[in-house]
Short mmCIF file of C-alpha atoms and ligand atoms in Angstrom, two decimals:
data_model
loop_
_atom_site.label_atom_id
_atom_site.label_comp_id
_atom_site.label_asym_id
_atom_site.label_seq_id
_atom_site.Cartn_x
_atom_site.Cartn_y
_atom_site.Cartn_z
CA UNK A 54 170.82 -22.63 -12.89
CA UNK A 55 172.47 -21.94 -9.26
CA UNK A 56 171.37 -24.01 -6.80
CA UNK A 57 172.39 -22.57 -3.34
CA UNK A 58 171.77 -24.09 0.45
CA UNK A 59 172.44 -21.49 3.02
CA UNK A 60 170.87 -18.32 3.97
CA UNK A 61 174.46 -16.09 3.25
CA UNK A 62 174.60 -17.67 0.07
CA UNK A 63 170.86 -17.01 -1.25
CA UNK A 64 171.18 -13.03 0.43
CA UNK A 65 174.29 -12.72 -1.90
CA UNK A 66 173.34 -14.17 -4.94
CA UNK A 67 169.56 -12.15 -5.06
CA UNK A 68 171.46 -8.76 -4.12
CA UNK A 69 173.79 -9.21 -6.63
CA UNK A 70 170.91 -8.93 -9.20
CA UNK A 71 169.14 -6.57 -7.32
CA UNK A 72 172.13 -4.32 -7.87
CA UNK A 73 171.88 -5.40 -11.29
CA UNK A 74 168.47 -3.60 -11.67
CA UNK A 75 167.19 -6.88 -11.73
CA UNK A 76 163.17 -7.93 -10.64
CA UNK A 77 163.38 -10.95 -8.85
CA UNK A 78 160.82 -13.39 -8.29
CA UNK A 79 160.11 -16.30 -5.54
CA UNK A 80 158.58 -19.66 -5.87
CA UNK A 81 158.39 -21.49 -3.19
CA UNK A 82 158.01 -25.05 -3.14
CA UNK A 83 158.05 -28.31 -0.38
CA UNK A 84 159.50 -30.21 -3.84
CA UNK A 85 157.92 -33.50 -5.27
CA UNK A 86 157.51 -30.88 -8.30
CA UNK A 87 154.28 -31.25 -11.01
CA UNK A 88 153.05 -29.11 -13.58
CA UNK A 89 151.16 -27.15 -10.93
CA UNK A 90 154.53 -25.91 -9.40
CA UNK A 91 156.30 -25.43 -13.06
CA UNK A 92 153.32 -23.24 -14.31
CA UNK A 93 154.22 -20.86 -11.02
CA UNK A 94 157.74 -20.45 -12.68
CA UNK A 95 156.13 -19.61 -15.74
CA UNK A 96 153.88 -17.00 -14.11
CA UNK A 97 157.19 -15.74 -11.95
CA UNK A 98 159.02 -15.26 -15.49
CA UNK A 99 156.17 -12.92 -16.68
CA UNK A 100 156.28 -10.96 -13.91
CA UNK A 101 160.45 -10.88 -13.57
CA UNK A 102 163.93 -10.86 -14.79
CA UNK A 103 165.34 -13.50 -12.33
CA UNK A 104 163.19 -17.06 -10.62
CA UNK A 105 164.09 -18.55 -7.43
CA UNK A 106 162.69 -21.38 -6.57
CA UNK A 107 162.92 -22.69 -2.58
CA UNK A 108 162.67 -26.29 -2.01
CA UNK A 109 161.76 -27.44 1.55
CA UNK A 110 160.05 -29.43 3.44
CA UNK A 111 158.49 -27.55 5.90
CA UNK A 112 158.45 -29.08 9.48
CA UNK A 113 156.47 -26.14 10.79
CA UNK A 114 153.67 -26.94 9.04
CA UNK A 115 152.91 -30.80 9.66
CA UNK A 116 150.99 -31.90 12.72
CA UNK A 117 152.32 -34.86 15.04
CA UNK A 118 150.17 -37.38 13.37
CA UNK A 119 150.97 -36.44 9.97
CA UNK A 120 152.97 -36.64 6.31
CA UNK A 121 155.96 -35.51 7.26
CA UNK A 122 158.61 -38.43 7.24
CA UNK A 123 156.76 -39.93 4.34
CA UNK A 124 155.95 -36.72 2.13
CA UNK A 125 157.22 -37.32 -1.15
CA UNK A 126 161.49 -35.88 -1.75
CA UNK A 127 163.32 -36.07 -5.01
CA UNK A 128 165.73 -33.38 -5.83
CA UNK A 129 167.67 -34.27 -8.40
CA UNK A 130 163.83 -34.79 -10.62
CA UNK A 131 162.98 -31.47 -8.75
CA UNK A 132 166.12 -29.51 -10.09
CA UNK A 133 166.15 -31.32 -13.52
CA UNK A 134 162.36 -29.54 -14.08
CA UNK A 135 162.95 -26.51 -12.38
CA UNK A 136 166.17 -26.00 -14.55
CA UNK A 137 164.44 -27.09 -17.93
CA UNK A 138 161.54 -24.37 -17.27
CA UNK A 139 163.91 -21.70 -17.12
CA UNK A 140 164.58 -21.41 -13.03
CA UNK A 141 167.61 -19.05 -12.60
CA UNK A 142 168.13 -20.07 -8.78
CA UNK A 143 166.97 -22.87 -6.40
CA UNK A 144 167.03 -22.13 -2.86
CA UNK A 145 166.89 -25.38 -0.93
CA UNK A 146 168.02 -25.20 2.44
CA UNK A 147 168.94 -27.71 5.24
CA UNK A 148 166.59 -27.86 7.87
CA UNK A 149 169.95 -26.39 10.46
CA UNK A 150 170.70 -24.04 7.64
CA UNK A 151 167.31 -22.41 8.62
CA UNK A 152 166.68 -22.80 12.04
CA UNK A 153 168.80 -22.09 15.00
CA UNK A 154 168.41 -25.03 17.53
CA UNK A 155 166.11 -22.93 20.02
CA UNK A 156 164.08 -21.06 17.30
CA UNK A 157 160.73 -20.52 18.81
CA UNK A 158 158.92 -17.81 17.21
CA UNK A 159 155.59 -18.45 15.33
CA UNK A 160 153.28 -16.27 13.25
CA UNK A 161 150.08 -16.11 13.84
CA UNK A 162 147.35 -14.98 11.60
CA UNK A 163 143.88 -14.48 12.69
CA UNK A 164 140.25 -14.28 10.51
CA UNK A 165 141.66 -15.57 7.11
CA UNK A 166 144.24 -18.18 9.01
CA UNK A 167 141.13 -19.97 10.88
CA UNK A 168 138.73 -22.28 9.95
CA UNK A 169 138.40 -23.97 7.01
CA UNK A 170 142.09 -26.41 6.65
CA UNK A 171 143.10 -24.68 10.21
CA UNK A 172 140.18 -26.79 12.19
CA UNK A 173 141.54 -30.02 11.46
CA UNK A 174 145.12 -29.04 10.68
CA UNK A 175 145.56 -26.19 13.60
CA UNK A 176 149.27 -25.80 13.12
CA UNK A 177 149.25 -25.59 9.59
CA UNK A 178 148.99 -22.17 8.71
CA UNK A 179 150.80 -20.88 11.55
CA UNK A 180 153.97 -23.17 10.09
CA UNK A 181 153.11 -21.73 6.66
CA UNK A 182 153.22 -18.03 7.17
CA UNK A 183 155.93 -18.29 10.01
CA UNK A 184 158.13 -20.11 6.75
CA UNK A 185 157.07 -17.96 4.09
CA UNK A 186 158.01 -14.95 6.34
CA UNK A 187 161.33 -16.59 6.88
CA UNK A 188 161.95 -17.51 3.46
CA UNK A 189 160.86 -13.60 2.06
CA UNK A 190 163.47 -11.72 4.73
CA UNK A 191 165.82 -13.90 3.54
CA UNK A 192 165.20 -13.43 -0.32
CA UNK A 193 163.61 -9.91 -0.10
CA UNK A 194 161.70 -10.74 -3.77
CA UNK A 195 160.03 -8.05 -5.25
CA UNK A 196 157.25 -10.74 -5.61
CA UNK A 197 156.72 -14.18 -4.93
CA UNK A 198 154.11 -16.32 -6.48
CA UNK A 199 151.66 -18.91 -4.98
CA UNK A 200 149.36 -21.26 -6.22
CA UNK A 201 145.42 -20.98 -6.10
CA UNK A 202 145.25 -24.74 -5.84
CA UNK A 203 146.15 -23.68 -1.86
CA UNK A 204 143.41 -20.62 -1.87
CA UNK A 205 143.18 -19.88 2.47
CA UNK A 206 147.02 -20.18 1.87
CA UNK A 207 147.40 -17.72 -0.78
CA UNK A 208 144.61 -15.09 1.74
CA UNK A 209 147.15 -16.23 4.68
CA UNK A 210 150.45 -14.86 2.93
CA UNK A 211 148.58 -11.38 1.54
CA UNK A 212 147.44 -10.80 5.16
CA UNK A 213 150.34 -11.69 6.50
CA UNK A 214 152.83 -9.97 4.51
CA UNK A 215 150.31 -6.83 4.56
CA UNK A 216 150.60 -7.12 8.45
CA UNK A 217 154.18 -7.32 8.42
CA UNK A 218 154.88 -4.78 6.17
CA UNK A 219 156.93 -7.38 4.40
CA UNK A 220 157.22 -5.27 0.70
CA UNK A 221 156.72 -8.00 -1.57
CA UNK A 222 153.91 -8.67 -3.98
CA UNK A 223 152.28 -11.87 -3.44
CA UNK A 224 151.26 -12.84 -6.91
CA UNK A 225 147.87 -16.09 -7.02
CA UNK A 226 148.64 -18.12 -9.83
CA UNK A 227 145.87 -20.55 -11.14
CA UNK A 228 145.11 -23.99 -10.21
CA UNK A 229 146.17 -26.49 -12.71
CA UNK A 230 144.37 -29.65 -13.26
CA UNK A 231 144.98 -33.33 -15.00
CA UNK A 232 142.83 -33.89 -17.69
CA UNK A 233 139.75 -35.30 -15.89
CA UNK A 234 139.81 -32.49 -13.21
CA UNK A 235 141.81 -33.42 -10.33
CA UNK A 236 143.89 -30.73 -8.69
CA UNK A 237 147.66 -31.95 -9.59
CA UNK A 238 149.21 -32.39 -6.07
CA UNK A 239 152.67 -33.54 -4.45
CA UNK A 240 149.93 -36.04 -2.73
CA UNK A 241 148.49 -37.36 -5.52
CA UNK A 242 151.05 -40.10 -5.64
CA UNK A 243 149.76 -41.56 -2.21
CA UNK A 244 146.52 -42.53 -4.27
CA UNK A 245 145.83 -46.84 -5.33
CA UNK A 246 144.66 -46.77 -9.12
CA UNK A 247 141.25 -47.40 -7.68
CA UNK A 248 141.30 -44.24 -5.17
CA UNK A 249 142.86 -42.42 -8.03
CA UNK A 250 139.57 -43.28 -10.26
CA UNK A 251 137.67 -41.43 -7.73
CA UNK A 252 139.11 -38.52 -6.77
CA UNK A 253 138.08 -36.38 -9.65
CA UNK A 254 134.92 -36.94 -8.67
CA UNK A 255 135.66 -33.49 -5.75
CA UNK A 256 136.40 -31.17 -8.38
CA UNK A 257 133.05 -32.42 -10.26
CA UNK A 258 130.78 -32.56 -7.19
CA UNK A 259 132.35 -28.73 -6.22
CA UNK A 260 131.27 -27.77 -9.68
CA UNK A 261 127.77 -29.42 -9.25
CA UNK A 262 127.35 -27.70 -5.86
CA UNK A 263 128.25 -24.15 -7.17
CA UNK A 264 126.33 -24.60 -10.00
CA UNK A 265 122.70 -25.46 -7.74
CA UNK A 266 124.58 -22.52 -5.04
CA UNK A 267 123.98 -20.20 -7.99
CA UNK A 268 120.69 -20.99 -9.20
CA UNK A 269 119.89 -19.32 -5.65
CA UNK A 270 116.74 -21.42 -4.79
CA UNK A 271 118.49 -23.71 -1.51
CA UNK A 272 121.11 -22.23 1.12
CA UNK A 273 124.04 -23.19 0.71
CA UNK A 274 124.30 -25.70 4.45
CA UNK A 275 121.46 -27.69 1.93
CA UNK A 276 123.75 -27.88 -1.10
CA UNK A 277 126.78 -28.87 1.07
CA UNK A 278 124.85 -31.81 2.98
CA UNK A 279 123.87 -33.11 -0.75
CA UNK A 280 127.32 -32.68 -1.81
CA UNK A 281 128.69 -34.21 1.21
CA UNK A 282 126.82 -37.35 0.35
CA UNK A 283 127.73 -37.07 -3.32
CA UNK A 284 131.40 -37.83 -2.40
CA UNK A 285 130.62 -40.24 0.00
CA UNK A 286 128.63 -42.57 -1.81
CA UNK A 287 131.47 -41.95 -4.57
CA UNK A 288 133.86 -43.52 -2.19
CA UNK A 289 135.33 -40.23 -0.08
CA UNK A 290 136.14 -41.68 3.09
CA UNK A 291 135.45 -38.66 4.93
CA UNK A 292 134.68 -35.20 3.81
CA UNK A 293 136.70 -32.33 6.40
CA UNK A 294 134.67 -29.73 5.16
CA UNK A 295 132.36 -27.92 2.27
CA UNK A 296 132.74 -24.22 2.63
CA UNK A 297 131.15 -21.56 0.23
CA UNK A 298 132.73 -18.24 1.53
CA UNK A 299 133.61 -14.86 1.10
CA UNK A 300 136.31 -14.91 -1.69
CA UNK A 301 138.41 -12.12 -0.15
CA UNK A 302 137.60 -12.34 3.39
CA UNK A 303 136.61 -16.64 3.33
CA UNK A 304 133.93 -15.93 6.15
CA UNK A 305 130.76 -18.30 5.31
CA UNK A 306 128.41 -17.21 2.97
CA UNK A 307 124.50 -19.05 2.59
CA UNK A 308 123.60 -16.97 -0.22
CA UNK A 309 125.38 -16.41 -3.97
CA UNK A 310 125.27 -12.63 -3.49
CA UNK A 311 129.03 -11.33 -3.48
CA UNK A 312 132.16 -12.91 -5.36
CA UNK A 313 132.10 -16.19 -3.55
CA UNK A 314 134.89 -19.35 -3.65
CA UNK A 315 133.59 -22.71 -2.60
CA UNK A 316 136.53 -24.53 -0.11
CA UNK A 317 136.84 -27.88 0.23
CA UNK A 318 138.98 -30.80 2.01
CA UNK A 319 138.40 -34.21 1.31
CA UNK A 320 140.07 -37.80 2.49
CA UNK A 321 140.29 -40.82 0.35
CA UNK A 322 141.60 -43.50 2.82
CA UNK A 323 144.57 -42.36 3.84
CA UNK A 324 144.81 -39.42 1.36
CA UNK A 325 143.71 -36.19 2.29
CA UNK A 326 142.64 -33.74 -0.80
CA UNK A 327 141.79 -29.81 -1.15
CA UNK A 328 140.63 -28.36 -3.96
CA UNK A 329 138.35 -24.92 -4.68
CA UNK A 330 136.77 -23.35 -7.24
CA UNK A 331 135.08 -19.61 -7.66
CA UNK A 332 131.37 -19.34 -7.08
CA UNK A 333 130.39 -15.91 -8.67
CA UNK A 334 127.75 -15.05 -11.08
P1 LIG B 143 153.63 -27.25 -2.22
O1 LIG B 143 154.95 -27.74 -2.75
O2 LIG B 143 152.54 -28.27 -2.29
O3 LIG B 143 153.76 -26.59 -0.87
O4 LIG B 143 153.17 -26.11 -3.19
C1 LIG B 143 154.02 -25.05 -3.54
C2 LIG B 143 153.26 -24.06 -4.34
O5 LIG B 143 152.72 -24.67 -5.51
C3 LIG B 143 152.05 -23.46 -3.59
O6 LIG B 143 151.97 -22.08 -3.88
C4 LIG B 143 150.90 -24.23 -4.17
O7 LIG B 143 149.67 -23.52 -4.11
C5 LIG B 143 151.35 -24.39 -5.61
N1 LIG B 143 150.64 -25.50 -6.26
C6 LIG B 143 150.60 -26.79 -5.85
N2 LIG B 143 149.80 -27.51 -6.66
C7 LIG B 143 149.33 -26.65 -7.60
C8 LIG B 143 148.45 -26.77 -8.72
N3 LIG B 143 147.88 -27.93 -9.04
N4 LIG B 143 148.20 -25.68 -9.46
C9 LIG B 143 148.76 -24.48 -9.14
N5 LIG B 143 149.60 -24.29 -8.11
C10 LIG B 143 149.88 -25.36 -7.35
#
Protein backbone atom coordinates (compact mmCIF):
# COMPACT_ATOMS: atom_id res chain seq x y z
CA UNK A 1 0.00 0.00 0.00
CA UNK A 2 1.36 3.72 -0.84
CA UNK A 3 0.67 6.05 1.55
CA UNK A 4 1.25 9.60 0.10
CA UNK A 5 0.87 13.29 1.92
CA UNK A 6 0.87 16.00 -0.62
CA UNK A 7 -1.37 17.04 -3.32
CA UNK A 8 1.66 16.55 -6.31
CA UNK A 9 2.23 13.31 -4.96
CA UNK A 10 -1.53 11.88 -4.86
CA UNK A 11 -2.14 13.75 -8.73
CA UNK A 12 0.90 11.56 -9.83
CA UNK A 13 0.38 8.43 -8.37
CA UNK A 14 -3.74 8.25 -9.52
CA UNK A 15 -2.66 9.41 -13.19
CA UNK A 16 -0.22 6.98 -13.39
CA UNK A 17 -3.02 4.31 -13.18
CA UNK A 18 -5.32 6.23 -14.99
CA UNK A 19 -2.88 5.90 -17.87
CA UNK A 20 -2.79 2.43 -16.94
CA UNK A 21 -6.50 1.99 -17.96
CA UNK A 22 -7.02 1.73 -14.49
CA UNK A 23 -10.74 2.62 -12.54
CA UNK A 24 -9.93 4.27 -9.54
CA UNK A 25 -11.91 4.62 -6.59
CA UNK A 26 -12.04 7.21 -3.44
CA UNK A 27 -12.79 6.67 0.14
CA UNK A 28 -12.65 9.25 2.12
CA UNK A 29 -12.23 9.12 5.67
CA UNK A 30 -11.56 11.73 8.98
CA UNK A 31 -9.63 8.25 10.34
CA UNK A 32 -10.40 6.61 13.81
CA UNK A 33 -11.30 3.69 11.19
CA UNK A 34 -14.29 0.83 12.10
CA UNK A 35 -15.88 -1.68 10.15
CA UNK A 36 -18.23 0.98 8.79
CA UNK A 37 -15.26 2.69 6.93
CA UNK A 38 -13.53 -0.86 5.88
CA UNK A 39 -16.89 -2.14 4.33
CA UNK A 40 -16.62 1.30 1.99
CA UNK A 41 -13.24 -0.21 0.73
CA UNK A 42 -14.90 -3.29 0.10
CA UNK A 43 -17.71 -1.63 -1.86
CA UNK A 44 -14.83 0.72 -3.70
CA UNK A 45 -13.05 -2.72 -4.74
CA UNK A 46 -16.30 -3.92 -6.47
CA UNK A 47 -16.71 -1.07 -8.26
CA UNK A 48 -12.66 -0.55 -9.22
CA UNK A 49 -9.24 -1.64 -10.07
CA UNK A 50 -7.36 0.76 -7.67
CA UNK A 51 -8.73 2.22 -3.65
CA UNK A 52 -7.61 5.37 -2.22
CA UNK A 53 -8.38 6.05 0.89
CA UNK A 54 -7.98 9.98 2.33
CA UNK A 55 -7.46 10.38 5.92
CA UNK A 56 -8.19 13.84 7.42
CA UNK A 57 -9.48 15.57 9.84
CA UNK A 58 -11.48 18.05 8.48
CA UNK A 59 -11.28 21.55 10.16
CA UNK A 60 -13.90 22.92 7.80
CA UNK A 61 -16.40 21.02 9.09
CA UNK A 62 -16.31 21.43 13.06
CA UNK A 63 -18.03 24.36 14.70
CA UNK A 64 -16.16 26.60 17.43
CA UNK A 65 -17.65 24.73 20.26
CA UNK A 66 -16.98 21.41 18.99
CA UNK A 67 -14.88 17.83 18.56
CA UNK A 68 -12.24 18.95 16.86
CA UNK A 69 -9.02 18.90 19.12
CA UNK A 70 -10.41 15.86 20.84
CA UNK A 71 -11.83 13.77 17.76
CA UNK A 72 -10.37 10.52 17.90
CA UNK A 73 -6.51 10.15 15.54
CA UNK A 74 -4.59 6.96 15.15
CA UNK A 75 -2.80 6.37 11.96
CA UNK A 76 -0.64 3.84 12.27
CA UNK A 77 -4.21 1.44 13.49
CA UNK A 78 -5.82 3.43 10.55
CA UNK A 79 -3.15 2.30 7.88
CA UNK A 80 -2.63 -1.20 9.46
CA UNK A 81 -6.70 -1.83 8.51
CA UNK A 82 -6.84 0.02 5.53
CA UNK A 83 -3.74 -1.99 4.21
CA UNK A 84 -5.09 -5.48 5.47
CA UNK A 85 -8.54 -4.82 3.49
CA UNK A 86 -6.82 -4.44 0.38
CA UNK A 87 -6.35 -0.33 0.17
CA UNK A 88 -3.92 0.33 -2.77
CA UNK A 89 -3.30 4.11 -1.69
CA UNK A 90 -3.88 6.32 1.42
CA UNK A 91 -4.09 9.89 0.87
CA UNK A 92 -3.57 11.66 4.17
CA UNK A 93 -2.60 15.08 3.93
CA UNK A 94 -1.23 17.80 6.32
CA UNK A 95 -3.57 20.32 7.11
CA UNK A 96 -0.69 23.11 5.09
CA UNK A 97 -0.39 20.43 2.49
CA UNK A 98 -4.08 21.35 1.69
CA UNK A 99 -4.71 24.72 2.39
CA UNK A 100 -2.89 27.78 1.39
CA UNK A 101 -2.70 30.17 4.47
CA UNK A 102 -5.47 32.66 3.06
CA UNK A 103 -7.78 29.94 1.54
CA UNK A 104 -11.21 31.35 1.81
CA UNK A 105 -13.52 29.80 -0.52
CA UNK A 106 -16.57 27.76 0.73
CA UNK A 107 -19.25 25.69 -1.00
CA UNK A 108 -22.42 26.16 -0.43
CA UNK A 109 -25.27 23.87 -1.05
CA UNK A 110 -28.79 24.84 -0.72
CA UNK A 111 -32.31 22.53 -0.24
CA UNK A 112 -30.55 19.13 0.53
CA UNK A 113 -27.52 21.01 2.61
CA UNK A 114 -30.21 22.68 5.13
CA UNK A 115 -32.02 21.55 7.86
CA UNK A 116 -31.89 18.53 9.42
CA UNK A 117 -27.74 18.20 10.98
CA UNK A 118 -27.24 21.87 9.26
CA UNK A 119 -29.68 23.63 12.06
CA UNK A 120 -27.63 22.82 14.87
CA UNK A 121 -24.32 22.23 13.09
CA UNK A 122 -24.61 25.29 10.37
CA UNK A 123 -21.06 24.97 9.16
CA UNK A 124 -21.03 21.45 8.77
CA UNK A 125 -22.01 20.72 5.45
CA UNK A 126 -20.61 23.69 3.95
CA UNK A 127 -16.96 22.25 5.41
CA UNK A 128 -18.03 18.86 4.02
CA UNK A 129 -18.74 19.54 0.42
CA UNK A 130 -16.13 22.47 0.23
CA UNK A 131 -13.49 19.22 1.35
CA UNK A 132 -14.92 16.62 -0.66
CA UNK A 133 -14.72 19.04 -3.67
CA UNK A 134 -11.15 19.64 -2.78
CA UNK A 135 -10.24 16.20 -2.19
CA UNK A 136 -12.11 14.95 -5.84
CA UNK A 137 -10.06 17.80 -8.10
CA UNK A 138 -7.26 16.60 -6.55
CA UNK A 139 -7.85 12.75 -7.07
CA UNK A 140 -10.19 13.06 -10.15
CA UNK A 141 -11.76 9.28 -9.12
CA UNK A 142 -13.93 7.86 -11.46
CA UNK A 143 -16.05 7.27 -8.24
CA UNK A 144 -15.83 7.77 -4.75
CA UNK A 145 -17.86 6.02 -2.17
CA UNK A 146 -19.73 7.31 0.96
CA UNK A 147 -21.42 5.88 3.70
CA UNK A 148 -25.33 5.85 4.28
CA UNK A 149 -24.67 5.93 8.00
CA UNK A 150 -24.14 9.99 6.98
CA UNK A 151 -27.48 10.01 4.59
CA UNK A 152 -28.00 14.37 4.15
CA UNK A 153 -24.17 13.91 3.58
CA UNK A 154 -24.26 11.38 0.95
CA UNK A 155 -27.63 13.91 -0.86
CA UNK A 156 -24.99 16.89 -0.16
CA UNK A 157 -22.02 15.34 -2.30
CA UNK A 158 -24.57 14.03 -5.35
CA UNK A 159 -25.91 17.64 -5.48
CA UNK A 160 -22.92 19.04 -5.18
CA UNK A 161 -20.82 17.24 -7.50
CA UNK A 162 -23.96 17.33 -10.01
CA UNK A 163 -23.73 21.21 -9.58
CA UNK A 164 -20.19 21.31 -10.17
CA UNK A 165 -20.00 19.20 -12.92
CA UNK A 166 -17.39 17.40 -10.92
CA UNK A 167 -17.46 13.82 -13.23
CA UNK A 168 -17.28 11.40 -10.58
CA UNK A 169 -19.81 8.86 -9.45
CA UNK A 170 -20.70 9.19 -5.95
CA UNK A 171 -21.39 5.64 -4.96
CA UNK A 172 -23.98 5.25 -1.06
CA UNK A 173 -22.70 2.38 0.60
CA UNK A 174 -24.84 0.86 3.50
CA UNK A 175 -24.84 1.60 7.07
CA UNK A 176 -23.19 -0.97 9.15
CA UNK A 177 -24.24 -1.73 12.58
CA UNK A 178 -22.78 -3.61 15.94
CA UNK A 179 -24.68 -6.41 16.82
CA UNK A 180 -27.42 -4.79 18.95
CA UNK A 181 -28.07 -1.99 16.35
CA UNK A 182 -25.99 0.92 16.97
CA UNK A 183 -24.60 2.76 13.98
CA UNK A 184 -20.63 1.96 14.30
CA UNK A 185 -19.12 5.51 14.58
CA UNK A 186 -15.54 7.22 15.03
CA UNK A 187 -17.72 8.71 18.15
CA UNK A 188 -18.75 5.81 19.61
CA UNK A 189 -15.65 5.66 21.71
CA UNK A 190 -16.69 8.97 23.60
CA UNK A 191 -19.58 6.75 25.14
CA UNK A 192 -19.27 5.47 29.44
CA UNK A 193 -20.32 1.64 29.42
CA UNK A 194 -23.55 2.92 30.85
CA UNK A 195 -24.26 5.57 27.90
CA UNK A 196 -23.06 2.85 25.63
CA UNK A 197 -26.02 0.46 27.07
CA UNK A 198 -28.34 2.99 25.82
CA UNK A 199 -27.61 4.14 22.71
CA UNK A 200 -29.00 1.33 20.70
CA UNK A 201 -31.99 2.15 21.99
CA UNK A 202 -32.10 5.25 18.61
CA UNK A 203 -31.82 2.76 16.06
CA UNK A 204 -34.76 0.69 17.91
CA UNK A 205 -37.02 3.66 18.70
CA UNK A 206 -36.36 4.86 14.68
CA UNK A 207 -37.53 1.41 13.80
CA UNK A 208 -40.60 1.62 16.19
CA UNK A 209 -41.48 5.07 14.78
CA UNK A 210 -41.34 3.96 11.06
CA UNK A 211 -43.04 1.03 11.76
CA UNK A 212 -46.45 3.11 13.51
CA UNK A 213 -45.34 6.02 10.37
CA UNK A 214 -46.35 3.15 8.09
CA UNK A 215 -49.35 1.78 9.52
CA UNK A 216 -50.60 5.37 8.25
CA UNK A 217 -53.23 6.01 11.02
CA UNK A 218 -51.11 9.25 13.05
CA UNK A 219 -48.97 12.04 11.18
CA UNK A 220 -45.89 11.71 11.46
CA UNK A 221 -45.18 15.33 14.04
CA UNK A 222 -47.45 12.62 16.46
CA UNK A 223 -45.09 9.67 15.99
CA UNK A 224 -41.97 11.92 16.41
CA UNK A 225 -43.27 13.61 19.80
CA UNK A 226 -43.83 9.79 21.08
CA UNK A 227 -40.53 8.89 19.85
CA UNK A 228 -38.94 11.88 21.21
CA UNK A 229 -40.05 10.81 24.63
CA UNK A 230 -39.12 7.20 23.97
CA UNK A 231 -35.40 8.22 23.96
CA UNK A 232 -35.71 10.48 26.60
CA UNK A 233 -37.08 8.49 29.20
CA UNK A 234 -34.37 5.88 27.84
CA UNK A 235 -31.77 8.28 28.97
CA UNK A 236 -31.11 10.59 25.56
CA UNK A 237 -30.10 13.72 26.97
CA UNK A 238 -31.48 15.67 24.27
CA UNK A 239 -32.96 14.67 21.01
CA UNK A 240 -31.69 17.47 17.90
CA UNK A 241 -34.21 16.27 15.75
CA UNK A 242 -36.77 13.37 14.33
CA UNK A 243 -37.22 13.92 10.66
CA UNK A 244 -39.29 11.58 8.29
CA UNK A 245 -38.52 13.09 4.78
CA UNK A 246 -38.39 12.85 1.27
CA UNK A 247 -35.67 10.17 0.59
CA UNK A 248 -34.28 11.91 -2.51
CA UNK A 249 -35.12 15.41 -1.94
CA UNK A 250 -35.14 15.11 2.47
CA UNK A 251 -37.99 17.85 2.51
CA UNK A 252 -40.54 16.78 5.46
CA UNK A 253 -42.99 14.41 4.79
CA UNK A 254 -46.40 13.78 7.42
CA UNK A 255 -47.65 11.04 5.44
CA UNK A 256 -45.93 7.39 4.31
CA UNK A 257 -46.88 8.04 0.67
CA UNK A 258 -43.50 8.26 -1.42
CA UNK A 259 -40.04 6.43 -0.65
CA UNK A 260 -39.43 8.09 2.65
CA UNK A 261 -36.02 7.95 5.12
CA UNK A 262 -36.58 8.80 8.73
CA UNK A 263 -33.38 11.31 9.99
CA UNK A 264 -32.36 11.52 13.21
CA UNK A 265 -29.69 13.25 15.68
CA UNK A 266 -29.48 12.37 19.10
CA UNK A 267 -27.10 13.45 22.29
CA UNK A 268 -26.15 11.19 25.08
CA UNK A 269 -24.37 13.58 27.54
CA UNK A 270 -21.74 14.77 25.83
CA UNK A 271 -22.09 12.44 22.78
CA UNK A 272 -23.89 13.47 19.92
CA UNK A 273 -25.39 10.46 17.61
CA UNK A 274 -27.07 10.24 13.94
CA UNK A 275 -28.44 7.47 12.63
CA UNK A 276 -31.40 6.81 9.74
CA UNK A 277 -33.20 4.27 8.42
CA UNK A 278 -35.66 3.94 5.12
CA UNK A 279 -39.35 4.39 5.69
CA UNK A 280 -41.02 2.93 2.48
CA UNK A 281 -43.71 0.45 2.09
P1 LIG B 1 -16.05 9.77 8.81
O1 LIG B 1 -14.65 9.27 8.98
O2 LIG B 1 -16.89 9.61 10.04
O3 LIG B 1 -16.11 11.15 8.21
O4 LIG B 1 -16.72 8.83 7.75
C1 LIG B 1 -16.12 8.56 6.52
C2 LIG B 1 -17.06 7.78 5.67
O5 LIG B 1 -17.41 6.56 6.33
C3 LIG B 1 -18.38 8.51 5.39
O6 LIG B 1 -18.76 8.28 4.04
C4 LIG B 1 -19.32 7.85 6.35
O7 LIG B 1 -20.68 7.89 5.94
C5 LIG B 1 -18.81 6.42 6.35
N1 LIG B 1 -19.23 5.69 7.54
C6 LIG B 1 -19.01 6.05 8.83
N2 LIG B 1 -19.60 5.17 9.66
C7 LIG B 1 -20.23 4.25 8.88
C8 LIG B 1 -21.02 3.10 9.13
N3 LIG B 1 -21.32 2.70 10.37
N4 LIG B 1 -21.49 2.39 8.08
C9 LIG B 1 -21.21 2.79 6.80
N5 LIG B 1 -20.47 3.86 6.50
C10 LIG B 1 -19.98 4.58 7.52
Amino acid sequence: MIIVKTKPEIRDAVAKWRSAGKRISAVPTMGALHQGHLSLIDTAKQHSDRVVATIFVNPLQFGPNEDFKTYPRDMDHDLALLEAQGCDLVFAPEHTDLFAPDFSTKISVAGVGEDHCAVTRPQFFDGVATIVAKLLINLAPDLAVFGEKDYQQLMVIRRMTRDLDIDVKIVGSPIIRETDGLAMSSRNQYLSSSERAIAPKLFETLNLAAEIFLQGESDWPVISEWASTRLTDAGFSKVDYLNMTDAATLTHIVKPDQPARLLAAAWIGRTRLIDNIPASA
